[in-house]
mmCIF file of C-alpha atoms and ligand atoms in Angstrom:
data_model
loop_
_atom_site.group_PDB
_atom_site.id
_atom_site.type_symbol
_atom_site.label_atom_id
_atom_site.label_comp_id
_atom_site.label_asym_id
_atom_site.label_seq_id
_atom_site.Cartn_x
_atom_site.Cartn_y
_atom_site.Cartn_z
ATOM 1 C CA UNK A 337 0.000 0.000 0.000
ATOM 2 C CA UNK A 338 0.970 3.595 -0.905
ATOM 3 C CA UNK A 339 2.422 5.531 2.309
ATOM 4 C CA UNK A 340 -0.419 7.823 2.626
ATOM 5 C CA UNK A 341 -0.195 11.484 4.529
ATOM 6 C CA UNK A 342 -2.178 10.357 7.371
ATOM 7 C CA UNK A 343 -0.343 7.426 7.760
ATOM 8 C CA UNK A 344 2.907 8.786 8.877
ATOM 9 C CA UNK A 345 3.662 10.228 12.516
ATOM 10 C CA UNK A 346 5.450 13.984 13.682
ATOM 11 C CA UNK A 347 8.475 11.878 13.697
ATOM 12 C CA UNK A 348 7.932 10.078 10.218
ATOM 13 C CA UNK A 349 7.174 13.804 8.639
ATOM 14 C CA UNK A 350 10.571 15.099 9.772
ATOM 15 C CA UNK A 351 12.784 12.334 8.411
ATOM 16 C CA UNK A 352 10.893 12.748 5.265
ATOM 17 C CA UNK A 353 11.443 15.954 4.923
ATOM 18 C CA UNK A 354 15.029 15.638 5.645
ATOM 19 C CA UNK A 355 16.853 18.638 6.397
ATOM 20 C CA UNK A 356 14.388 21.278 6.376
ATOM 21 C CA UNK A 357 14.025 23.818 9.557
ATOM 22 C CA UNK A 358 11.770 22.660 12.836
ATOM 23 C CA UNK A 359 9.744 25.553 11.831
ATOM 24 C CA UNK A 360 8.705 23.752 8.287
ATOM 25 C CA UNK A 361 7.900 20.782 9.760
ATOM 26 C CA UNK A 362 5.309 22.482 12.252
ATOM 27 C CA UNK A 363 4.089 24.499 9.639
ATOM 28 C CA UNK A 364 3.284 20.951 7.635
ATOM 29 C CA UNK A 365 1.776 19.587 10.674
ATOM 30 C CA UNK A 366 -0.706 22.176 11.429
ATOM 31 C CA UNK A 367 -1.560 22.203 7.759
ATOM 32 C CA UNK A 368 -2.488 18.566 8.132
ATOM 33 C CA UNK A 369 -3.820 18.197 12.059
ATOM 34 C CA UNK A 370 -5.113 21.821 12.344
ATOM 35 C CA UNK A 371 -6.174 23.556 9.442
ATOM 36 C CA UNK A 372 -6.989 19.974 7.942
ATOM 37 C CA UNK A 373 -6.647 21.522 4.662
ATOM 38 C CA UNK A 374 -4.858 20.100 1.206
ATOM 39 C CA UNK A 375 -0.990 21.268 0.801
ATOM 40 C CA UNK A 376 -2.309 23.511 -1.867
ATOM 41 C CA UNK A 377 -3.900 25.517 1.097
ATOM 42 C CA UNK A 378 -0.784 25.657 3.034
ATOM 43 C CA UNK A 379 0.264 29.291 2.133
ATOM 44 C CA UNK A 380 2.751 29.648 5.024
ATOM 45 C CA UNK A 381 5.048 26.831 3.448
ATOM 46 C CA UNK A 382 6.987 27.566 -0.003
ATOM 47 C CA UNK A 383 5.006 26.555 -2.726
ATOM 48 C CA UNK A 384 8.235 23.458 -3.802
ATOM 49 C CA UNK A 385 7.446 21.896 -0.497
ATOM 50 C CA UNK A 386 3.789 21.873 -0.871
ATOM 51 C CA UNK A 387 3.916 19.928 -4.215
ATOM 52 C CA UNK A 388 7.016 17.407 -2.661
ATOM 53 C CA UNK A 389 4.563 16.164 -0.122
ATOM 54 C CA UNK A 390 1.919 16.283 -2.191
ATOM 55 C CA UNK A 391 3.377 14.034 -4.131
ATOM 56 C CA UNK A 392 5.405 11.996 -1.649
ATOM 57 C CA UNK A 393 2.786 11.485 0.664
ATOM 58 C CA UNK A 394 -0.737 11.519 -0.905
ATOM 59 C CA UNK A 395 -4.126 11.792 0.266
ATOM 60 C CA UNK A 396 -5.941 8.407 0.554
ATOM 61 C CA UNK A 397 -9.057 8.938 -0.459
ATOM 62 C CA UNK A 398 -10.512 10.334 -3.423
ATOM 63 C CA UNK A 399 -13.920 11.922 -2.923
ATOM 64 C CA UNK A 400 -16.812 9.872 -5.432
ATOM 65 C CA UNK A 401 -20.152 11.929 -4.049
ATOM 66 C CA UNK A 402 -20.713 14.280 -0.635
ATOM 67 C CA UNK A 403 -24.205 13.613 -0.083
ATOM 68 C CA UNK A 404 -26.211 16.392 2.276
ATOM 69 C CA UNK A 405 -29.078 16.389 4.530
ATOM 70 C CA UNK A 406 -32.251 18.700 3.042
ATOM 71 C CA UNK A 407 -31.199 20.923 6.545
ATOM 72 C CA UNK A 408 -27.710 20.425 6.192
ATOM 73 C CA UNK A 409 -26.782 19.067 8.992
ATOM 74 C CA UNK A 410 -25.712 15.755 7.661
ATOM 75 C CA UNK A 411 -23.727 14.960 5.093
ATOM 76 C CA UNK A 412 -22.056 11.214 4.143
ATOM 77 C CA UNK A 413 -19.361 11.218 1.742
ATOM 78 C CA UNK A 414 -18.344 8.315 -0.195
ATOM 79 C CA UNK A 415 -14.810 7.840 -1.273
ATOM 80 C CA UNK A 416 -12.713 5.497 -3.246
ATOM 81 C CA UNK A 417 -9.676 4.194 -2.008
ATOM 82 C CA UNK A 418 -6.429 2.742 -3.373
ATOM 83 C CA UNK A 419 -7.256 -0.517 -5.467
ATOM 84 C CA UNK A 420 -11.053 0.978 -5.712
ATOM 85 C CA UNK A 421 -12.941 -0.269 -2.638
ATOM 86 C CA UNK A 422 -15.593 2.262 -1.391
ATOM 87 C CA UNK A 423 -16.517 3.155 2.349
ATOM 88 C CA UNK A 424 -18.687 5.947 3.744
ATOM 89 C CA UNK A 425 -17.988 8.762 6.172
ATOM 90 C CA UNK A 426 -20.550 10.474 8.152
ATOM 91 C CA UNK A 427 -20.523 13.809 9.116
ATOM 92 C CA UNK A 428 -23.232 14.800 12.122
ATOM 93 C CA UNK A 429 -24.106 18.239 13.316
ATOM 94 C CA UNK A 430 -25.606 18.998 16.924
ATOM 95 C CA UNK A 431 -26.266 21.714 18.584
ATOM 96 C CA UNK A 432 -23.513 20.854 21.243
ATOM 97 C CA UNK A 433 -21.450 18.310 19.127
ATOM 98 C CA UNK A 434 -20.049 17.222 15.927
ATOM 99 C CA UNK A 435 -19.884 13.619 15.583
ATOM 100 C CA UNK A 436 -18.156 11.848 12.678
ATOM 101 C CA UNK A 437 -19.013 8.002 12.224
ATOM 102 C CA UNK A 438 -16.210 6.540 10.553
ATOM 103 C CA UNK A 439 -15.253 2.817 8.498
ATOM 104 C CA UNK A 440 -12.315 0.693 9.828
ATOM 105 C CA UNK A 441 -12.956 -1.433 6.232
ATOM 106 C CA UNK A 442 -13.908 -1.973 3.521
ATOM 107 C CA UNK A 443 -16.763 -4.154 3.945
ATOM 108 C CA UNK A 444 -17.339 -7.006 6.323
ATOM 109 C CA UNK A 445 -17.090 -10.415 6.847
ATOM 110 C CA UNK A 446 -19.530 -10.226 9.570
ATOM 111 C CA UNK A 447 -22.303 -10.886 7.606
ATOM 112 C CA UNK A 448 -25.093 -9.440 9.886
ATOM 113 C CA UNK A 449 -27.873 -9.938 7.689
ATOM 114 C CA UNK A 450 -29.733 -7.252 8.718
ATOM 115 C CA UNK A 451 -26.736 -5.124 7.843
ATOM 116 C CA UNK A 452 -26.054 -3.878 4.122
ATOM 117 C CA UNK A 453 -22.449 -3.620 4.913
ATOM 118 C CA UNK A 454 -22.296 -7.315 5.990
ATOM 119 C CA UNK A 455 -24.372 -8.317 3.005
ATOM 120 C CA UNK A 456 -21.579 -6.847 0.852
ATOM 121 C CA UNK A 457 -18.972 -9.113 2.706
ATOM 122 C CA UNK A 458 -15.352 -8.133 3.216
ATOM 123 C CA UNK A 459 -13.268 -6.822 1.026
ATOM 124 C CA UNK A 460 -9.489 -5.396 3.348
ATOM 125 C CA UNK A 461 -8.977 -3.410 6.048
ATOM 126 C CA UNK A 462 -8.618 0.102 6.392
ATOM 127 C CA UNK A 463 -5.148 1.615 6.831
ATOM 128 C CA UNK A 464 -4.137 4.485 9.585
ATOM 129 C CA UNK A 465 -4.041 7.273 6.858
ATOM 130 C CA UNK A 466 -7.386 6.142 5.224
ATOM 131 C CA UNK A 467 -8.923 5.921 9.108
ATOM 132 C CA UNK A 468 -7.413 9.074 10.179
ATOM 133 C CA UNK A 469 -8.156 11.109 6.373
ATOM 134 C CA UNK A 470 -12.067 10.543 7.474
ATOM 135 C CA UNK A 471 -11.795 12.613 10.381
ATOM 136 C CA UNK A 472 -9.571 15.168 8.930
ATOM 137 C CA UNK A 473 -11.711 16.061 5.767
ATOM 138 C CA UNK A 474 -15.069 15.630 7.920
ATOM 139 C CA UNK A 475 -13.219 18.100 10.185
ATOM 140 C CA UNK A 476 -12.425 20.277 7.064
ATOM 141 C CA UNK A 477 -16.405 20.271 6.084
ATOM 142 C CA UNK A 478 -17.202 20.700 9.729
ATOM 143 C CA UNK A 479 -15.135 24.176 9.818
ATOM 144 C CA UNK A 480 -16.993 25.179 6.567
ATOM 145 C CA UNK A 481 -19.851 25.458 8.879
ATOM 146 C CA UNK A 482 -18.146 27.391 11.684
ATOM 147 C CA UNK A 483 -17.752 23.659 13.658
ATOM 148 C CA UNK A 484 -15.004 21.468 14.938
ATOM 149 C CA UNK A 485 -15.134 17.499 15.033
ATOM 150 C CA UNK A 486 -16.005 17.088 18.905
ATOM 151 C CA UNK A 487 -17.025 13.175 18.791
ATOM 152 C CA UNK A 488 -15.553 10.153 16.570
ATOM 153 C CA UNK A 489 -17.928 6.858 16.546
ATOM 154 C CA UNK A 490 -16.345 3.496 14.469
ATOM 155 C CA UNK A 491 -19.803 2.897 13.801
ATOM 156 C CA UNK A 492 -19.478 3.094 10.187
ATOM 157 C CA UNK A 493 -18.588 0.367 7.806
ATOM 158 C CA UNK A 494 -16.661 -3.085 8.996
ATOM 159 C CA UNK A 495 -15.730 -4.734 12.099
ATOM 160 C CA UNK A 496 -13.032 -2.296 14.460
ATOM 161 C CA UNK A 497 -11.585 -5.144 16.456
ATOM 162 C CA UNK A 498 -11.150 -7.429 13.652
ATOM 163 C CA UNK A 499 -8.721 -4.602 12.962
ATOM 164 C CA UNK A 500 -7.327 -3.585 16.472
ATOM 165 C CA UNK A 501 -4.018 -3.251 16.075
ATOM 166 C CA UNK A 502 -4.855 -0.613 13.064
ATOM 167 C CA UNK A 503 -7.638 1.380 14.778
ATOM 168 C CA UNK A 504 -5.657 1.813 17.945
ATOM 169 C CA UNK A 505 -3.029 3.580 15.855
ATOM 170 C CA UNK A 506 -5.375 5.505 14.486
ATOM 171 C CA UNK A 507 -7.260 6.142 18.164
ATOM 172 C CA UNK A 508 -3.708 7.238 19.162
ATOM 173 C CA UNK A 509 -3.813 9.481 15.928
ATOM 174 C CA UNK A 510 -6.987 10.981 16.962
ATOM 175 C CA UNK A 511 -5.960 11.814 20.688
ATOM 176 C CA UNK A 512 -2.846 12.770 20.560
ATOM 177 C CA UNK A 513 -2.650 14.606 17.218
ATOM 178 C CA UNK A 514 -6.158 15.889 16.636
ATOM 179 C CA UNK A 515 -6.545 16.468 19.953
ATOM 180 C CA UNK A 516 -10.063 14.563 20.532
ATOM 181 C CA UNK A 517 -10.811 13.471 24.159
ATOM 182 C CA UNK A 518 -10.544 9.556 24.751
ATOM 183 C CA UNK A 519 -13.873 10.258 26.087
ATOM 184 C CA UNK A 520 -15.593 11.333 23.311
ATOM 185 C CA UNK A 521 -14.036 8.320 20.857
ATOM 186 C CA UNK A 522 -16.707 5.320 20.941
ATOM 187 C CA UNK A 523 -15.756 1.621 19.441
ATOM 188 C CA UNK A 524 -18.477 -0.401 18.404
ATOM 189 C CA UNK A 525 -18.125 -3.810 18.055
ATOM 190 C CA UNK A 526 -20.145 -6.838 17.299
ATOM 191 C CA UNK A 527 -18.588 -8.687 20.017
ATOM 192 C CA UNK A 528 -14.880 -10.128 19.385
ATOM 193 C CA UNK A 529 -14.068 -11.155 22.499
ATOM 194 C CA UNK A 530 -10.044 -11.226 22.025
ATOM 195 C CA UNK A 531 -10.212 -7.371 20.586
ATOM 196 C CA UNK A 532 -12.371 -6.378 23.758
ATOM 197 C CA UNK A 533 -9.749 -7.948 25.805
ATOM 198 C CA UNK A 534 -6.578 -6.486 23.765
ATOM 199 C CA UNK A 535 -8.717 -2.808 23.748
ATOM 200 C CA UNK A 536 -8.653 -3.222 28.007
ATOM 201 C CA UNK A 537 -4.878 -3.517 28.060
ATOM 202 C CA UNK A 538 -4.695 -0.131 25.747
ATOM 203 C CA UNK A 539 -4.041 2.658 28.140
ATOM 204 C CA UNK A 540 -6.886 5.136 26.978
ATOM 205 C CA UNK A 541 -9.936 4.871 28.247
ATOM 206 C CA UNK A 542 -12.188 4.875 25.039
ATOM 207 C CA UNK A 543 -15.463 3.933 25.390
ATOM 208 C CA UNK A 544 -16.876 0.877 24.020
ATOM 209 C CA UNK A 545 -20.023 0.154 22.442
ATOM 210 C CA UNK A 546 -21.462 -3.723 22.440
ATOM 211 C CA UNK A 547 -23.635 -4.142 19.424
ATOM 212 C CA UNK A 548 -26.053 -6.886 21.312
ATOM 213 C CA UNK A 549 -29.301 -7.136 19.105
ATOM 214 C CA UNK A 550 -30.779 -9.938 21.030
ATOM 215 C CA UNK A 551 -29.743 -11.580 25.156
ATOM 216 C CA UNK A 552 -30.363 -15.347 24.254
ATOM 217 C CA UNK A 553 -27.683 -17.191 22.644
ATOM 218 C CA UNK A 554 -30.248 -19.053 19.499
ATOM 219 C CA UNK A 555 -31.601 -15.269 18.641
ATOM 220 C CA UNK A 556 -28.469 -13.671 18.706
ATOM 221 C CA UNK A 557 -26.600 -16.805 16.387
ATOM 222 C CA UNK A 558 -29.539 -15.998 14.140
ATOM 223 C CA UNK A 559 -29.017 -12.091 13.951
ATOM 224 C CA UNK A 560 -25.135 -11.901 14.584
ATOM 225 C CA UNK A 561 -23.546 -14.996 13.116
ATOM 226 C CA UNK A 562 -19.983 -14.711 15.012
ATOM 227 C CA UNK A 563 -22.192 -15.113 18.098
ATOM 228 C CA UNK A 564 -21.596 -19.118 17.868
ATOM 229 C CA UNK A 565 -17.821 -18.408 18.182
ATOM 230 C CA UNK A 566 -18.117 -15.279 21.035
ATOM 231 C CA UNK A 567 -21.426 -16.317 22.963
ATOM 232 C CA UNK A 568 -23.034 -14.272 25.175
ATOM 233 C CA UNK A 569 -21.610 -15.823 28.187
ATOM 234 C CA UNK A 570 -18.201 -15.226 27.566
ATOM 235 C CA UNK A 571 -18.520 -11.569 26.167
ATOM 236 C CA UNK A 572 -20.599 -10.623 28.783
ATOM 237 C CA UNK A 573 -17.341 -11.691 30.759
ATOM 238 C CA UNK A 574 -14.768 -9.840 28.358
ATOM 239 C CA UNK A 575 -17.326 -6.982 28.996
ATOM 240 C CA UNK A 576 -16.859 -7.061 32.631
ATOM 241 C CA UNK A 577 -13.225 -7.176 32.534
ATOM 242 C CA UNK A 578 -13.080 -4.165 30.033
ATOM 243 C CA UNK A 579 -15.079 -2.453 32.917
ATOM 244 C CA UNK A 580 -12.775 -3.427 35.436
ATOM 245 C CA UNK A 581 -9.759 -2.057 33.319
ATOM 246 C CA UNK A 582 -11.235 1.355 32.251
ATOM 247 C CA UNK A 583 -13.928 2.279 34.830
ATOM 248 C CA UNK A 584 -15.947 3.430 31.734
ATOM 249 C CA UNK A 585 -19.617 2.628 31.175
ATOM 250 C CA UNK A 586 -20.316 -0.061 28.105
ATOM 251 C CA UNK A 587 -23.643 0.859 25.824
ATOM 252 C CA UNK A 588 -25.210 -2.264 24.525
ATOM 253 C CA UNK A 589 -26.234 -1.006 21.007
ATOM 254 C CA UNK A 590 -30.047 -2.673 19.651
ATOM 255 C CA UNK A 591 -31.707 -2.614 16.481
ATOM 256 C CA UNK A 592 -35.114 -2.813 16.797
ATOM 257 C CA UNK A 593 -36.861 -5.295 14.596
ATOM 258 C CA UNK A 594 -40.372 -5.766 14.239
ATOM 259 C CA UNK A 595 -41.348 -9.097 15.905
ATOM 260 C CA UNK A 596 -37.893 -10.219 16.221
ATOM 261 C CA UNK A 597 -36.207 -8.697 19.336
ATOM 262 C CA UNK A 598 -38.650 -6.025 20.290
ATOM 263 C CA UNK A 599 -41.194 -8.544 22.647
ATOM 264 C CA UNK A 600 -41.896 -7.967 26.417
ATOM 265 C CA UNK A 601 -39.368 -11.481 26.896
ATOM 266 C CA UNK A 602 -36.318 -9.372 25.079
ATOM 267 C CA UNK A 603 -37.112 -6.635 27.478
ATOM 268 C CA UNK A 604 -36.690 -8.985 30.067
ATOM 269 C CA UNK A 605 -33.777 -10.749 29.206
ATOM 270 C CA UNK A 606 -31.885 -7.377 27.938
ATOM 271 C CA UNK A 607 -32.491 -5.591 31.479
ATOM 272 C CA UNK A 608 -30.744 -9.264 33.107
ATOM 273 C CA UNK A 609 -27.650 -8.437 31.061
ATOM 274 C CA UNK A 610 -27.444 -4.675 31.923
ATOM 275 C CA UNK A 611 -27.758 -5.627 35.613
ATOM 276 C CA UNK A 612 -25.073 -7.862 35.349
ATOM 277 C CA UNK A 613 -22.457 -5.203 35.060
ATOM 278 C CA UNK A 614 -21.344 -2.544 36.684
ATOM 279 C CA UNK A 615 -21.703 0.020 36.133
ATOM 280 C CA UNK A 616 -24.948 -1.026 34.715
ATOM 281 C CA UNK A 617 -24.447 -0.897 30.417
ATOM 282 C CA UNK A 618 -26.405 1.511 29.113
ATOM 283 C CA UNK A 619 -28.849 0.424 26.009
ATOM 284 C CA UNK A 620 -29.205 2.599 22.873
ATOM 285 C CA UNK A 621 -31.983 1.531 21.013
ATOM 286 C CA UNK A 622 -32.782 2.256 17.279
ATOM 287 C CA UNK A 623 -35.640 1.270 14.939
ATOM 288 C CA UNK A 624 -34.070 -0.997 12.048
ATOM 289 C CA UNK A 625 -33.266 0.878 9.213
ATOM 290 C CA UNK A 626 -34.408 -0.692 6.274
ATOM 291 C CA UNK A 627 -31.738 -2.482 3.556
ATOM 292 C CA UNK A 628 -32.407 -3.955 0.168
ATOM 293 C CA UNK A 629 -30.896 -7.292 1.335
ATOM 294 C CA UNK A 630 -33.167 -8.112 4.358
ATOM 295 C CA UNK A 631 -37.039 -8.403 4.133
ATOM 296 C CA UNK A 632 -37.688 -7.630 7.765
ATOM 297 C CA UNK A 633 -38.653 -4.251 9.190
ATOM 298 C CA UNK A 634 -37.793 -1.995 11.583
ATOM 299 C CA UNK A 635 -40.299 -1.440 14.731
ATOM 300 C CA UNK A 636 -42.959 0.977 15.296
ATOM 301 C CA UNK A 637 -41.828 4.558 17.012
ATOM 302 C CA UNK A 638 -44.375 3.642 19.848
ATOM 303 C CA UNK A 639 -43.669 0.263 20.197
ATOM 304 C CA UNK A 640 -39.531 1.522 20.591
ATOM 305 C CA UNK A 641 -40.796 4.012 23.451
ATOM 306 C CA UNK A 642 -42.903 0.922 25.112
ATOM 307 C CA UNK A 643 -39.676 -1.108 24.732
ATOM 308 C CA UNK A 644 -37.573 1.551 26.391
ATOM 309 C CA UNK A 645 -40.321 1.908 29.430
ATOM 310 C CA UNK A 646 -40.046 -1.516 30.335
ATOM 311 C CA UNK A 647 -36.762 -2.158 30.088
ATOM 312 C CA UNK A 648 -36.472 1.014 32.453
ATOM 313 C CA UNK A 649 -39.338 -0.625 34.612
ATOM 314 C CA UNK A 650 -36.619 -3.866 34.785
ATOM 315 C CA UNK A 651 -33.832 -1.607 36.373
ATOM 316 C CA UNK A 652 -32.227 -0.628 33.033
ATOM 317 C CA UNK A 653 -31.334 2.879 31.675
ATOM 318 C CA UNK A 654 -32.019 2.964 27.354
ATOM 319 C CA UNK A 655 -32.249 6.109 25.407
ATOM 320 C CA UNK A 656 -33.858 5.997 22.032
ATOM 321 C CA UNK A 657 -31.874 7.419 19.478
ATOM 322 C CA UNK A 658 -32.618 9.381 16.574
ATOM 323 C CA UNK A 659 -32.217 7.883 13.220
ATOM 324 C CA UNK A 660 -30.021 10.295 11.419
ATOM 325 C CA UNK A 661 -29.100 9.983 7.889
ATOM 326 C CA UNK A 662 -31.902 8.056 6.475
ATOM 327 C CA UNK A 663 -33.025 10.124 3.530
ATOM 328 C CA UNK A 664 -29.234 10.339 2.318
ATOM 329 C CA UNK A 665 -28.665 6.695 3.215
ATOM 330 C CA UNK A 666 -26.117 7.188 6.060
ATOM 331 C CA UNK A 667 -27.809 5.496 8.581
ATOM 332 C CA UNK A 668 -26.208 2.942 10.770
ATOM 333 C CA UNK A 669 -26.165 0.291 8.547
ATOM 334 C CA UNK A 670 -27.440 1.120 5.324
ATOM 335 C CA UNK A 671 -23.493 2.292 4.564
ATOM 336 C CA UNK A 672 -23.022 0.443 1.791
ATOM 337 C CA UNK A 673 -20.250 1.338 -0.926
ATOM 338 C CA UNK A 674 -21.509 0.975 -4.612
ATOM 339 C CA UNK A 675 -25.231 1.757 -3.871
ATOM 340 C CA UNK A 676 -27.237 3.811 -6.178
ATOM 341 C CA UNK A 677 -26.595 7.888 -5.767
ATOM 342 C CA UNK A 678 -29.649 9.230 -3.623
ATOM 343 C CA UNK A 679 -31.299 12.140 -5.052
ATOM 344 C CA UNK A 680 -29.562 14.681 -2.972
ATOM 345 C CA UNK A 681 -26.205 14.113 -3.486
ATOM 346 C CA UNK A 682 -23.861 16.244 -5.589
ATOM 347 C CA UNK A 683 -21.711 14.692 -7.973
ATOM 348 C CA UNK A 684 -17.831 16.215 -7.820
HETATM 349 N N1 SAH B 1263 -19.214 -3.684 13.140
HETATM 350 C C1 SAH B 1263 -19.457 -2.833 14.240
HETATM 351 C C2 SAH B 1263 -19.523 -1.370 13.885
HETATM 352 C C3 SAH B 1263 -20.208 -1.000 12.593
HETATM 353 S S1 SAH B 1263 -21.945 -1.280 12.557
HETATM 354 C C4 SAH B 1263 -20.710 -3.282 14.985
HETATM 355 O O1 SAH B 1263 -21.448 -4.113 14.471
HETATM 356 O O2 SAH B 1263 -20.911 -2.797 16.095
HETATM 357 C C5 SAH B 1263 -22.569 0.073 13.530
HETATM 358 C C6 SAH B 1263 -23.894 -0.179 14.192
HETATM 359 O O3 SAH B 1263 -24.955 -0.200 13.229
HETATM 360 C C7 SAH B 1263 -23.956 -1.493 14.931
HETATM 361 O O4 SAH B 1263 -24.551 -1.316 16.191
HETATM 362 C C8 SAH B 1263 -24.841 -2.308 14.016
HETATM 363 O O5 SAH B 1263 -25.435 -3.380 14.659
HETATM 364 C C9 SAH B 1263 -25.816 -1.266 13.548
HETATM 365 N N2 SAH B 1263 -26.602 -1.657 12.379
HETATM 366 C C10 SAH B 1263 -26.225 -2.439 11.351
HETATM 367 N N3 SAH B 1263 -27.231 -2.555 10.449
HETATM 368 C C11 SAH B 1263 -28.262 -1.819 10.922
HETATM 369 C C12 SAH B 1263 -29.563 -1.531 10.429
HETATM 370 N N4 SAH B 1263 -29.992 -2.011 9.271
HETATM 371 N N5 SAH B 1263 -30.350 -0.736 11.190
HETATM 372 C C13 SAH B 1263 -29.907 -0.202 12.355
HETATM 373 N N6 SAH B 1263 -28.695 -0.427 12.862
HETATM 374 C C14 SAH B 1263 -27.858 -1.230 12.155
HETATM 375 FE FE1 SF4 B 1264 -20.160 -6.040 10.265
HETATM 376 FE FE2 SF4 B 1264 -21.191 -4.520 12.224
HETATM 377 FE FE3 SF4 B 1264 -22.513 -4.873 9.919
HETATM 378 FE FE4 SF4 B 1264 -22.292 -6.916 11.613
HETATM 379 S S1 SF4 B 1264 -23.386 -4.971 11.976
HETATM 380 S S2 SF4 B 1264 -21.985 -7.015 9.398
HETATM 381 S S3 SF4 B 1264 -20.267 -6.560 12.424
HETATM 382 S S4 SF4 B 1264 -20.574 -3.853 10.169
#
């Protein structure tokens, strides 16, 4: 793979620029982790330099559409990467926040079915640069609008911990460099149990994010195949040494699906697993979003709101969470490289 410019660190940048002042190389770094802007924006460095790195180190993704909410405060870009695999980025305004969902690959081998990345299967990995490039050109669009990136979620396309060791670089990236608040970075996963565990001996304390869908074992191998290899048992026990490690709270993400998990006995049994740790996990519940690969839909607004009393009548906390994105297709789990170009996105 091409050395890309978000792949290399402070360090990297200096060697490769071999012999130039301190002064240069700051001035490069701020272009990149401040300003986020191309080298052709960098008007403090000398216009030879700009077109060196520019060459030398390139950018890793090449924008295909930028696709924006009717009240602008979404907007999903699609880009192409090296070898032309697709993934989606997801820019999300709030009135106290920006939150950018971001892919960790291209695809996923998964295979959810409910999911229209996992119905695409996997294709590779994402690489540090093309991880930490979605933050940094969300981040440019986000200062368009007066906003900085506050919040990163790897809730967009593929599996984090089935590429740890990548996404903690890039987590590193993100903290250190950017300048984002462990705090405010969220990994969701589907449940590997040896990434959960190898994430606990990391020492920031991100949060984590269980993607749970269903709290019996023969639902959950239905919905989340890679349940028969991590059952619930033992992730519930990764889960509570993660806790242990970080002192963080876990959210147990669920995807409401209409006569699936969304009975009074899911309630039940989802409120038993939130009990079981502590601090209690925390569920975030979201109707379905529909895909073209899975004939099942999502469940009623009122029957999500009955769902949320009980399971707060069973001693659990849930919030019910907005479904942004839909009419632009950037919804949890409708990311799906290759589909066809919704009406409101601009072609570039
Ligand atoms: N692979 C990771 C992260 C990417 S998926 C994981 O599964 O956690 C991000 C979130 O979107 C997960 O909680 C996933 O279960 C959810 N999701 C996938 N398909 C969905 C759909 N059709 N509707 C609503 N949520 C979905
Ligand atoms: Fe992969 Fe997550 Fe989709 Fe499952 S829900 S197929 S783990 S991206």
């Amino acid at each position: 793979m091409t050395t890309t410019r978000y792949d290399v660190s402070r360090d990297e940048l200096a060697a490769l620029l071999d012999g130039a002042p301190g002064y240069r190389v700051d001035q490069v770094w701020s272009g990149l982790y401040e300003q986020f802007a191309d080298p052709a924006d960098w008007t403090n460095v000398p216009k030879a330099m700009r077109a060196e790195i520019d060459q030398r180190l390139p950018s890793a993704l090449r924008l295909v559409t930028e696709s924006v909410s009717t009240n602008g405060d979404t907007v999903k870009f699609l880009w192409e990467l090296e070898g032309g695999s697709r993934v989606e980025t997801v820019l999300m305004l709030y009135r106290d926040r920006a939150t950018v969902c971001i892919s960790s690959q291209a695809g996923c081998a998964m295979g959810c079915g409910f999911c229209a990345t996992g119905q695409a299967g996997f294709t590779r990995h994402l690489t540090v640069g093309e991880i930490v490039e979605q933050v940094a050109r969300a981040n440019r669009q986000a200062r368009d609008a007066d906003r900085r990136v506050s919040n990163i979620v790897y809730m967009g396309m593929g599996e984090p911990l089935a590429n740890e060791a990548t996404v903690w670089q890039s987590v590193e990236r993100l903290h250190g460099d950017i300048g984002l608040s462990a705090r405010h970075i969220t990994i969701s996963t589907v449940g590997i149990i040896p990434g959960i565990r190898k994430l606990a001996e990391r020492p920031l304390p991100v949060n984590l994010a269980v993607s749970m869908h269903a709290a019996n074992d023969e639902l959950r191998n239905e919905l989340v195949p890679i349940n028969k290899r991590y059952p619930i048992g033992d992730l519930m026990s990764a889960c509570r040494d993660y806790l242990s490690a970080k002192n963080r709270r876990i959210s147990f993400e669920w995807a409401m699906i209409s006569g699936v998990n969304d009975r009074d006995s899911d309630a039940a049994e989802l409120a038993d697993l939130c009990r079981e740790l502590r601090p209690r996990a925390h569920v975030n519940l979201i109707p379905l979003n529909p895909t073209p690969g899975y004939p099942t839909v999502g469940t009623s607004l009122k029957r999500v709101h009955e769902f949320r009393n009980l399971l707060e009548s069973f001693g659990a906390n849930a919030t019910v969470r907005q479904n942004r994105g839909t009419e632009i297709d950037a919804a949890c789990g409708q990311l799906a490289a290759g589909q066809p170009v919704t009406l409101s996105a601009k072609p570039l």
